[in-house]
Each structure stands twice: as structure tokens, then as C-alpha cells.
Amino acid sequence: MSNSDTSDPAGDSVPVSVFAPKKWWFLVFVIFGLGSIIGLCSAGLSFLLEFVQQYILGAAESLHDPTPFGSPWWRRLASAACISVFAAVIWWLIRRRSRIPSVSGAVHGAPMPAGRTLIHVLTQIIIVGAGMSVGRETAPRELGAMLGQKLSQRFRLSRNDMAVIIAVGAGAGFAGVYNAPLTGMFFAVEVLLAGTDIIVAATALGTSAVAAFIGGLLKGTSVFYSVTGLTVSWQIILFAVVMGPVAGICGYIFRLLTQWANTNSERTSRVLWMLPLAGLLTGVAAVWLPQVMGNGRAMAQTAYNSVSVAAIPLLLILIAVKAALTVLTIRSGASGGVLTPAIAVGGAIGAIAGMGWAYLFPNVTAGACAFIVSAAFLAASQKAPLMASVFMLEITHASISFIIPVGIAVSLSMLVSSWLPSFRLLRLRRSEAAGKEGLLSGSGSTAKAHAAIRDQQA
């Protein structure tokens, strides 16, 4: 992201970029001022999530008890079903005039109205706490992005500088909720900015670190997932080599499904019945499978704890149900993340493969194998290898040495997932060529092939 454009959004001229040396004081203010505010807000969102889980769902998740087994079946059903009605009404009301932009949209200049964005963010946290199958990470990122945008407008920054501060704020929101400063920094520079300079990266890291510190000071710094057996050996590295490409294929499919759901997410009045239906189906599934509720922490921890082959049928069912409910919830009009659901689905796939690997190599644990596949699956589904790798290490407090098998699996996963669209595009071009040869089926098939090729190239 270049900082050479000094034109102001209002049309005035800004003589010096805030990333110039003489503006060092502003970057210090962003790191400590904006970082502290976002850290406080992130802690507040975490407390709201716990409140909803405790008093609506009936069981607050924790490291040792992430699954709402303590909540009776009827309460799990009622929680998701009732909150989905509430959320459907809220989103229908605040979206009637215009769509609330995503973080990426804000980075590219879309305004984030403070009031509606705040309601939008709080609604996301409430539905996750009540058990709807989406991640909570989008809410703090959007809140951080909105705060970054308002700060930029207050200081009349250029378009490019504003985009950077918005990305930095979004990354800090991510870091504040999960106590993951490196993840916040990589989310800003790898996912949102896709290429930047060292000063921007340093600002993103500092702001995320302050947000993580303030958030952790208020809500604690305990690990999000507990995984045992994270030791490096040639056996675990071989597993990473074998399963990295598999995770890439699965993560790519998951990304296609969630992108389809997000692109076609309901924004009309039909959300008033579609989202409650998704909530009802989630509640019904949770009667027998409470692990599918919420952001996926319960399912992921179930996968990391699995050691017996008797758990394989359950894990297979959880993979199918969790993926389906996440796609259905987003398609029905809900807003939320897919990052932690991806970790859960990837972890279950890795646990199944890990049980067989642990049988061959007893010094390897199925939990460690599930951890590696979670990271590789997440990287492919998010197209973010650096963010995915450090995120898994930060939220488990794993040794940095375990980056070796994680990095190998993630790299192979990304290679395979990046090649798949090319193979698909090649098949579409062959279909186009075949369509041109046929006089009877030509126009319709060719038009469809052209449209599909444009989608793949985009």
C-alpha cells in the first residue's frame, strides 16, 4: 500500500503523510491511544459473549469445559431459535437503507456509520454467544476498523493513510479479543493491505500488542485451545508433508462454500424467516450435538482431545453438520466470521487422520496432528499462511519450535489450494472451446463458460 497519495477525502491537500518521519507523534498516538481503546472494546465484547452464554445459552465456555453440556437440551434449542429471530429483526432494520461495509470495504473507502456498525457488531457477538454457528472474530475487527476510520477522519488523513489506519485498527481488534498481537499484525498487512512497508508493519504490530495487553489485562491471558504433544519429530514432519496438501484441498472447498454463502447472503426482508429457520435447525442439531454451537471452540477442543478410534463417527458427523450450519447461517443473512469454524472443521479432519498416524507412530499424538491440519486448513480457507500459522501458535501458547511442522503443512496447503483454481479454469476453458465447436449448444454453453472463467479470474 503506497502512501504517496496525499489527497484528502474531502478534496483538500494534506502536505505530509502521517508515515513521514516528522509525523512520528501521530503513529505513537495510534499505537498507544488507538491500541488502548480497541483493547478496552475487545475486552468488553468478550465479557458480553460470556454474559450471553451464561444467561441465555445457560453455559459459558471455558478451556476445560468448552461444550455447553451443562445447558439442558431445551435451552440449547430455545437459545439459538429465539436469538435468531431477534438478530433477523435487528439486521433487517439496520440494513434497509444501505449495507454495512465489511472491513475490506472500509479499507477501500466505504464509510462505516458509527451507530449502525456498533449495533451490527453487538448483534454478531450475541448470536455467537447464543449458539449460532459463526465465528466471533469479525465483530472486533469491524469495531477496530470503525474506530480507525473515525480517527482518520478526525485528523483528515489522506485516502491511503486512512486505509492503513483502518487496517491497523481491524488487526488490533483481532489481537485484543484473542490476545494474539502477531496475528493482528499479519491480518492487517497480509490480508487487508496485501503488501506494505516496514513502518506500517511496525505500527500494526505495536497497536495490536497494546490492544492484546489491555484486553488480556482485563479478561486474562489463558490459552484458547489446549493441545498436548506438540513436539517436533521426523514422524510429525512426515505427517505435515502428507496432510498439508489434503488440508489445502479441503480448505479450498470450505472457502468456496463460505464465499458463496457470503456473496448470496440474504439482505432483503426474507431474512426475517430464513435466519430464524437457520437458528431453529442449529438448535435442533445442538440437542444431540452441542459441539456444533457457537464459534467452533467446543468442536475443535473435542477434536484435540480425541484419542480413540471410537470418536471417528462423531467427528465425521461434526464436520458435516458444522460446515453445513456455518454456510446456512451466513447464507440466511447473519454476519460473522468463519475463521474459528474453519479451525474446528480442520481439527476434526486432522484428528481422524492423526489417530491412524498415532497407531503407526506411537510417539505422535492425534491432538498434535489435529493442530497441524487446523493451521493448514485455516491458511487455505483464509488465503493467509502467515496469519494462520502464528494464530494457532498464539492461541495455544505452543512452543515456537512447532512452527516447523506447521510451516511445512501450511506451505503445501497454500500451494495446492492456489493451484486448484488454475485447474478449474483450465477445465472451463476446455468447456468453452468444446462449446464453440458445437453449433446446437453453442451460445448458452459458451456464455456460461465465459461467465465462469471471469468469476475464477476475479
Coordinates of C-alpha atoms in Angstrom, one line a residue:
M1 CA 0.0 0.0 0.0
S2 CA 1.7 3.2 -1.2
N3 CA 1.5 6.3 0.9
S4 CA 2.2 8.7 -2.0
D5 CA -1.4 9.9 -2.5
T6 CA -1.9 12.9 -0.3
S7 CA -5.3 13.9 -1.5
D8 CA -7.8 14.3 1.3
P9 CA -11.2 12.5 1.1
A10 CA -12.9 16.0 1.3
G11 CA -10.8 17.3 -1.6
D12 CA -8.2 19.3 0.4
S13 CA -4.5 18.7 0.3
V14 CA -2.6 17.0 3.1
P15 CA 1.1 18.1 2.8
V16 CA 2.8 15.3 4.7
S17 CA 1.8 11.6 5.1
V18 CA 1.4 10.5 8.7
F19 CA 4.0 7.9 7.9
A20 CA 6.7 10.5 7.3
P21 CA 9.4 10.9 10.0
K22 CA 8.1 14.4 11.1
K23 CA 4.7 12.8 11.9
W24 CA 6.1 10.2 14.3
W25 CA 4.0 11.6 17.1
F26 CA 0.8 10.5 15.3
L27 CA 2.0 6.9 14.9
V28 CA 2.9 6.8 18.7
F29 CA -0.6 8.1 19.4
V30 CA -2.1 5.3 17.2
I31 CA -0.1 2.6 18.8
F32 CA -0.8 3.6 22.4
G33 CA -4.1 5.6 22.1
L34 CA -6.0 3.7 19.5
G35 CA -4.5 0.4 20.7
S36 CA -5.7 1.0 24.3
I37 CA -9.2 2.0 23.2
I38 CA -9.5 -1.1 21.0
G39 CA -8.2 -3.3 23.8
L40 CA -10.8 -2.0 26.1
C41 CA -13.5 -2.5 23.5
S42 CA -12.3 -6.0 22.8
A43 CA -12.4 -6.9 26.4
G44 CA -16.0 -5.6 26.5
L45 CA -17.0 -7.8 23.6
S46 CA -15.5 -10.8 25.4
F47 CA -17.5 -10.0 28.5
L48 CA -20.6 -9.6 26.5
L49 CA -20.1 -13.0 24.9
E50 CA -19.7 -14.6 28.3
F51 CA -22.8 -12.9 29.6
V52 CA -24.9 -14.1 26.7
Q53 CA -23.5 -17.7 27.1
Q54 CA -24.2 -17.7 30.8
Y55 CA -27.7 -16.1 30.9
I56 CA -29.2 -17.0 27.5
L57 CA -27.5 -20.3 26.5
G58 CA -27.0 -21.4 30.1
A59 CA -23.4 -22.4 29.9
A60 CA -20.3 -20.2 29.5
E61 CA -17.5 -21.8 27.6
S62 CA -14.1 -22.3 29.2
L63 CA -10.8 -24.0 28.5
H64 CA -11.8 -27.1 30.4
D65 CA -15.5 -27.1 29.6
P66 CA -16.0 -25.5 26.1
T67 CA -19.1 -27.5 25.2
P68 CA -22.5 -26.5 26.6
F69 CA -23.3 -29.9 28.1
G70 CA -24.3 -28.1 31.3
S71 CA -27.2 -26.5 29.5
P72 CA -30.3 -28.6 29.1
W73 CA -31.3 -29.7 25.6
W74 CA -34.4 -27.5 25.5
R75 CA -32.4 -24.4 26.5
R76 CA -29.8 -25.0 23.7
L77 CA -32.7 -25.3 21.3
A78 CA -34.5 -22.2 22.6
S79 CA -31.4 -20.1 22.8
A80 CA -30.4 -20.4 19.1
A81 CA -34.0 -20.3 17.9
C82 CA -35.1 -17.2 19.8
I83 CA -31.9 -15.2 19.3
S84 CA -32.0 -15.8 15.6
V85 CA -35.4 -14.1 15.5
F86 CA -34.0 -11.1 17.4
A87 CA -31.0 -10.9 15.1
A88 CA -33.1 -11.2 12.0
V89 CA -35.2 -8.2 13.0
I90 CA -32.2 -6.1 14.0
W91 CA -30.3 -6.8 10.8
W92 CA -33.4 -6.2 8.6
L93 CA -33.9 -2.8 10.3
I94 CA -30.3 -1.6 10.1
R95 CA -29.8 -2.8 6.5
R96 CA -32.9 -1.3 5.0
R97 CA -31.2 1.9 3.9
S98 CA -27.7 0.5 2.9
R99 CA -25.4 -2.4 3.5
I100 CA -22.9 -2.0 6.3
P101 CA -19.5 -2.3 4.7
S102 CA -17.0 -5.1 5.6
V103 CA -13.5 -4.3 6.9
S104 CA -12.2 -4.8 3.4
G105 CA -14.8 -2.4 2.1
A106 CA -13.8 0.2 4.7
V107 CA -10.1 -0.1 3.7
H108 CA -11.2 0.7 0.2
G109 CA -13.1 3.8 1.2
A110 CA -16.6 2.7 2.2
P111 CA -17.9 4.7 5.2
M112 CA -18.8 2.8 8.4
P113 CA -21.6 4.6 10.2
A114 CA -20.8 4.5 13.9
G115 CA -24.3 3.7 15.3
R116 CA -25.3 1.0 12.9
T117 CA -21.8 -0.5 12.9
L118 CA -21.9 -0.8 16.7
I119 CA -25.4 -2.4 16.7
H120 CA -24.1 -4.7 13.9
V121 CA -21.0 -5.7 16.0
L122 CA -23.0 -6.3 19.2
T123 CA -25.6 -8.5 17.3
Q124 CA -22.8 -10.7 16.0
I125 CA -21.5 -11.3 19.5
I126 CA -24.9 -12.0 20.8
I127 CA -25.8 -14.7 18.2
V128 CA -22.4 -16.4 18.7
G129 CA -22.9 -16.4 22.5
A130 CA -26.4 -17.9 22.0
G131 CA -25.0 -20.7 19.9
M132 CA -25.4 -19.7 16.2
S133 CA -22.7 -21.3 14.1
V134 CA -20.4 -18.4 13.1
G135 CA -17.1 -17.1 14.5
R136 CA -16.9 -14.0 16.7
E137 CA -13.7 -12.6 15.2
T138 CA -15.4 -10.4 12.6
A139 CA -17.1 -8.2 15.3
P140 CA -13.9 -6.9 17.0
R141 CA -12.2 -6.4 13.6
E142 CA -15.1 -4.3 12.4
L143 CA -15.2 -2.3 15.6
G144 CA -11.5 -1.7 15.4
A145 CA -11.8 -0.7 11.7
M146 CA -14.6 1.7 12.5
L147 CA -12.6 3.4 15.3
G148 CA -9.6 3.6 13.0
Q149 CA -11.8 5.3 10.3
K150 CA -13.2 7.8 12.7
L151 CA -9.8 8.7 14.0
S152 CA -8.5 9.1 10.4
Q153 CA -11.5 11.4 9.6
R154 CA -10.9 13.4 12.7
F155 CA -7.3 14.1 11.6
R156 CA -8.2 14.5 7.9
L157 CA -5.8 11.8 6.7
S158 CA -5.3 11.0 3.0
R159 CA -7.1 8.1 1.4
N160 CA -4.1 5.9 1.6
D161 CA -3.2 6.8 5.1
M162 CA -6.8 6.3 6.2
A163 CA -6.8 2.8 4.6
V164 CA -3.7 1.8 6.6
I165 CA -5.1 3.1 9.9
I166 CA -8.4 1.2 9.3
A167 CA -6.4 -2.0 8.6
V168 CA -4.3 -1.4 11.7
G169 CA -7.4 -0.9 13.8
A170 CA -9.0 -4.0 12.5
G171 CA -5.9 -6.1 13.2
A172 CA -5.8 -4.6 16.8
G173 CA -9.4 -5.7 17.4
F174 CA -8.5 -9.2 16.3
A175 CA -5.5 -9.2 18.6
G176 CA -7.4 -7.7 21.6
V177 CA -10.0 -10.5 21.6
Y178 CA -7.6 -13.4 21.2
N179 CA -4.5 -12.0 22.9
A180 CA -2.7 -12.5 19.6
P181 CA -0.6 -9.5 18.6
L182 CA 1.3 -11.2 15.8
T183 CA -2.0 -12.4 14.3
G184 CA -3.4 -8.9 14.4
M185 CA -0.4 -7.5 12.7
F186 CA -0.4 -10.2 9.9
F187 CA -4.2 -9.8 9.4
A188 CA -3.6 -6.1 8.7
V189 CA -0.5 -6.4 6.5
E190 CA -1.1 -9.8 4.8
V191 CA -4.9 -9.9 4.5
L192 CA -6.1 -6.3 4.2
L193 CA -3.1 -4.4 2.8
A194 CA -1.5 -7.3 0.9
G195 CA 1.9 -5.7 0.8
T196 CA 3.2 -2.7 2.8
D197 CA 6.4 -1.1 4.1
I198 CA 8.2 -1.6 7.4
I199 CA 6.8 1.4 9.2
V200 CA 3.2 0.3 8.5
A201 CA 4.1 -3.2 9.7
A202 CA 5.7 -1.8 12.9
T203 CA 2.7 0.4 13.6
A204 CA 0.3 -2.6 13.1
L205 CA 2.4 -4.7 15.4
G206 CA 2.6 -2.1 18.1
T207 CA -1.1 -1.3 18.0
S208 CA -2.0 -5.0 18.1
A209 CA 0.4 -5.6 21.0
V210 CA -1.1 -2.7 23.1
A211 CA -4.6 -3.9 22.3
A212 CA -3.7 -7.5 23.3
F213 CA -2.1 -6.3 26.5
I214 CA -5.1 -4.2 27.6
G215 CA -7.5 -6.9 26.6
G216 CA -5.5 -9.6 28.4
L217 CA -5.2 -7.3 31.5
L218 CA -9.0 -7.2 31.8
K219 CA -10.1 -10.7 30.7
G220 CA -7.0 -12.8 31.3
T221 CA -4.5 -14.5 29.0
S222 CA -5.4 -18.2 29.3
V223 CA -5.0 -20.3 26.2
F224 CA -7.9 -20.7 23.9
Y225 CA -7.3 -24.3 23.0
S226 CA -5.4 -26.9 25.0
V227 CA -3.3 -29.3 22.8
T228 CA -0.8 -31.8 24.2
G229 CA 2.1 -33.5 22.4
L230 CA 3.3 -30.5 20.4
T231 CA 6.8 -31.7 20.0
V232 CA 8.9 -31.8 16.8
S233 CA 9.9 -35.2 15.4
W234 CA 10.5 -36.6 11.9
Q235 CA 7.3 -38.5 12.3
I236 CA 5.2 -35.4 12.8
I237 CA 7.0 -33.6 10.0
L238 CA 6.2 -36.5 7.7
F239 CA 2.5 -36.2 8.7
A240 CA 2.7 -32.5 7.8
V241 CA 4.0 -33.4 4.4
V242 CA 1.3 -35.9 3.8
M243 CA -1.7 -34.0 5.2
G244 CA -0.7 -30.4 4.1
P245 CA -2.0 -30.9 0.5
V246 CA -5.1 -32.7 1.8
A247 CA -5.8 -29.8 4.1
G248 CA -5.3 -27.4 1.1
I249 CA -8.0 -29.2 -0.9
C250 CA -10.4 -29.3 2.0
G251 CA -9.8 -25.7 2.9
Y252 CA -10.2 -24.6 -0.7
I253 CA -13.7 -26.3 -0.8
F254 CA -14.6 -24.7 2.5
R255 CA -13.6 -21.3 1.2
L256 CA -15.7 -21.7 -1.9
L257 CA -18.7 -22.7 0.2
T258 CA -18.4 -19.7 2.6
Q259 CA -17.7 -17.3 -0.2
W260 CA -20.8 -18.5 -2.0
A261 CA -22.8 -18.0 1.3
N262 CA -21.4 -14.5 1.8
T263 CA -22.0 -13.4 -1.7
N264 CA -25.6 -14.6 -1.7
S265 CA -26.2 -13.7 2.0
E266 CA -29.8 -12.6 2.3
R267 CA -30.3 -8.8 2.6
T268 CA -34.0 -8.5 1.9
S269 CA -37.0 -9.0 4.2
R270 CA -36.6 -12.7 3.6
V271 CA -34.0 -12.6 6.3
L272 CA -37.0 -12.4 8.7
W273 CA -37.8 -16.1 8.1
M274 CA -34.5 -17.5 6.7
L275 CA -32.3 -16.6 9.7
P276 CA -34.9 -17.9 12.3
L277 CA -35.1 -21.2 10.3
A278 CA -31.3 -21.5 10.4
G279 CA -31.4 -20.8 14.2
L280 CA -34.1 -23.5 14.6
L281 CA -32.0 -26.0 12.7
T282 CA -28.9 -25.1 14.7
G283 CA -30.9 -25.6 18.0
V284 CA -32.3 -29.0 16.8
A285 CA -28.8 -30.2 15.9
A286 CA -27.5 -29.0 19.2
V287 CA -30.0 -31.2 21.1
W288 CA -27.7 -34.2 20.1
L289 CA -24.6 -32.3 19.1
P290 CA -23.9 -29.4 21.4
Q291 CA -20.3 -29.2 20.0
V292 CA -21.6 -27.5 16.8
M293 CA -22.9 -24.5 18.7
G294 CA -21.1 -21.1 18.7
N295 CA -17.8 -20.2 17.1
G296 CA -16.4 -23.8 17.0
R297 CA -14.3 -23.8 20.1
A298 CA -16.1 -26.8 21.5
M299 CA -15.8 -28.8 18.4
A300 CA -12.1 -28.0 18.0
Q301 CA -11.3 -28.9 21.6
T302 CA -13.3 -32.2 21.1
A303 CA -11.0 -33.0 18.1
Y304 CA -7.8 -32.1 20.0
N305 CA -8.9 -34.3 22.9
S306 CA -9.8 -37.3 20.8
V307 CA -7.6 -40.3 21.2
S308 CA -9.8 -43.3 20.4
V309 CA -11.0 -44.5 17.0
A310 CA -14.4 -44.7 18.6
A311 CA -14.6 -40.9 18.2
I312 CA -14.3 -41.1 14.4
P313 CA -18.0 -41.4 13.6
L314 CA -18.8 -38.5 15.9
L315 CA -16.0 -36.4 14.3
L316 CA -17.3 -37.2 10.7
I317 CA -20.8 -36.1 11.7
L318 CA -19.5 -32.9 13.3
I319 CA -17.5 -32.0 10.2
A320 CA -20.6 -32.2 8.0
V321 CA -23.0 -30.6 10.4
K322 CA -20.7 -27.7 11.5
A323 CA -19.8 -26.8 7.9
A324 CA -23.4 -27.0 6.8
L325 CA -24.7 -24.9 9.6
T326 CA -22.0 -22.3 9.2
V327 CA -22.7 -21.9 5.5
L328 CA -26.5 -21.9 6.1
T329 CA -26.2 -19.3 8.8
I330 CA -24.3 -16.9 6.7
R331 CA -26.4 -17.6 3.6
S332 CA -29.5 -16.8 5.7
G333 CA -28.3 -13.3 6.4
A334 CA -26.2 -13.5 9.5
S335 CA -22.9 -11.7 9.7
G336 CA -19.9 -13.4 11.4
G337 CA -16.6 -15.0 10.9
V338 CA -15.6 -18.3 9.5
L339 CA -12.1 -18.4 11.0
T340 CA -12.8 -20.4 14.1
P341 CA -15.3 -22.7 12.4
A342 CA -12.5 -23.4 9.9
I343 CA -10.2 -24.3 12.8
A344 CA -12.9 -26.7 14.1
V345 CA -13.5 -28.5 10.8
G346 CA -9.8 -28.7 10.1
G347 CA -9.1 -30.0 13.5
A348 CA -11.7 -32.8 13.2
I349 CA -10.2 -33.8 9.8
G350 CA -6.7 -33.8 11.4
A351 CA -7.8 -35.8 14.4
I352 CA -9.2 -38.6 12.2
A353 CA -6.0 -38.8 10.2
G354 CA -4.0 -38.4 13.4
M355 CA -5.5 -41.4 15.0
G356 CA -4.2 -43.6 12.2
W357 CA -0.8 -41.9 12.3
A358 CA -0.5 -42.3 16.1
Y359 CA -1.2 -46.0 15.6
L360 CA 1.7 -46.2 13.2
F361 CA 3.9 -43.9 15.3
P362 CA 3.0 -44.1 19.0
N363 CA 5.2 -41.1 19.9
V364 CA 2.8 -38.9 17.9
T365 CA -0.4 -37.7 19.4
A366 CA -3.7 -37.3 17.5
G367 CA -4.1 -33.9 19.1
A368 CA -0.8 -32.6 17.6
C369 CA -1.9 -33.9 14.2
A370 CA -5.2 -32.2 14.5
F371 CA -3.4 -28.9 15.4
I372 CA -1.3 -29.1 12.2
V373 CA -4.3 -29.7 10.0
S374 CA -6.2 -26.9 11.7
A375 CA -3.5 -24.5 10.8
A376 CA -3.1 -25.7 7.2
F377 CA -6.9 -25.8 6.7
L378 CA -7.2 -22.3 8.1
A379 CA -4.5 -21.0 5.8
A380 CA -6.1 -22.3 2.7
S381 CA -9.6 -21.2 3.7
Q382 CA -8.4 -17.7 4.5
K383 CA -5.6 -17.4 1.9
A384 CA -3.4 -16.2 4.8
P385 CA -0.5 -18.5 5.6
L386 CA 1.4 -16.2 7.9
M387 CA -1.7 -15.2 9.9
A388 CA -2.9 -18.8 10.2
S389 CA 0.4 -20.1 11.4
V390 CA 1.0 -17.6 14.1
F391 CA -2.6 -17.6 15.2
M392 CA -2.6 -21.3 16.0
L393 CA 0.7 -20.9 18.0
E394 CA -0.5 -17.8 19.9
I395 CA -3.9 -19.1 21.0
T396 CA -2.4 -22.3 22.3
H397 CA 0.8 -20.9 23.7
A398 CA 2.6 -23.5 21.7
S399 CA 6.4 -23.5 21.5
I400 CA 7.8 -21.5 18.6
S401 CA 9.7 -24.6 17.6
F402 CA 6.4 -26.2 16.4
I403 CA 6.4 -23.7 13.6
I404 CA 8.5 -26.3 11.7
P405 CA 5.7 -28.9 11.0
V406 CA 3.1 -26.1 10.9
G407 CA 5.0 -24.1 8.4
I408 CA 5.6 -27.2 6.2
A409 CA 1.9 -28.2 6.2
V410 CA 0.7 -24.6 5.7
S411 CA 3.1 -24.1 2.7
L412 CA 2.0 -27.3 1.0
S413 CA -1.7 -26.4 1.7
M414 CA -1.3 -23.0 0.2
L415 CA 0.5 -24.4 -2.9
V416 CA -2.3 -26.9 -3.6
S417 CA -5.2 -24.5 -2.8
S418 CA -3.6 -21.9 -5.1
W419 CA -3.2 -24.4 -7.9
L420 CA -6.8 -25.6 -7.8
P421 CA -8.4 -22.5 -9.3
S422 CA -6.0 -22.8 -12.2
F423 CA -7.0 -26.4 -12.8
R424 CA -10.6 -25.4 -12.6
L425 CA -10.0 -22.5 -15.0
L426 CA -8.3 -24.9 -17.5
R427 CA -11.4 -27.2 -17.4
L428 CA -13.7 -24.2 -18.0
R429 CA -11.6 -23.1 -21.0
R430 CA -11.8 -26.5 -22.4
S431 CA -15.6 -26.5 -22.0
E432 CA -15.7 -23.1 -23.7
A433 CA -13.7 -24.5 -26.6
A434 CA -16.0 -27.5 -26.9
G435 CA -19.0 -25.2 -26.7
K436 CA -17.7 -23.2 -29.7
E437 CA -17.4 -26.3 -31.8
G438 CA -21.0 -27.4 -31.2
L439 CA -23.5 -25.4 -33.3
L440 CA -26.5 -26.6 -31.4
S441 CA -25.4 -25.9 -27.8
G442 CA -23.0 -23.1 -28.6
S443 CA -24.4 -19.8 -27.3
G444 CA -25.7 -20.9 -24.0
S445 CA -22.8 -23.1 -23.0
T446 CA -20.3 -20.6 -24.3
A447 CA -21.9 -17.7 -22.3
K448 CA -21.9 -19.9 -19.1
A449 CA -18.2 -20.8 -19.7
H450 CA -17.2 -17.2 -20.2
A451 CA -19.0 -16.2 -17.0
A452 CA -17.4 -18.9 -15.0
I453 CA -14.0 -18.0 -16.3
R454 CA -14.5 -14.4 -15.4
D455 CA -15.5 -15.5 -11.8
Q456 CA -12.4 -17.6 -11.5
Q457 CA -10.1 -14.8 -12.7
A458 CA -11.7 -12.4 -10.3

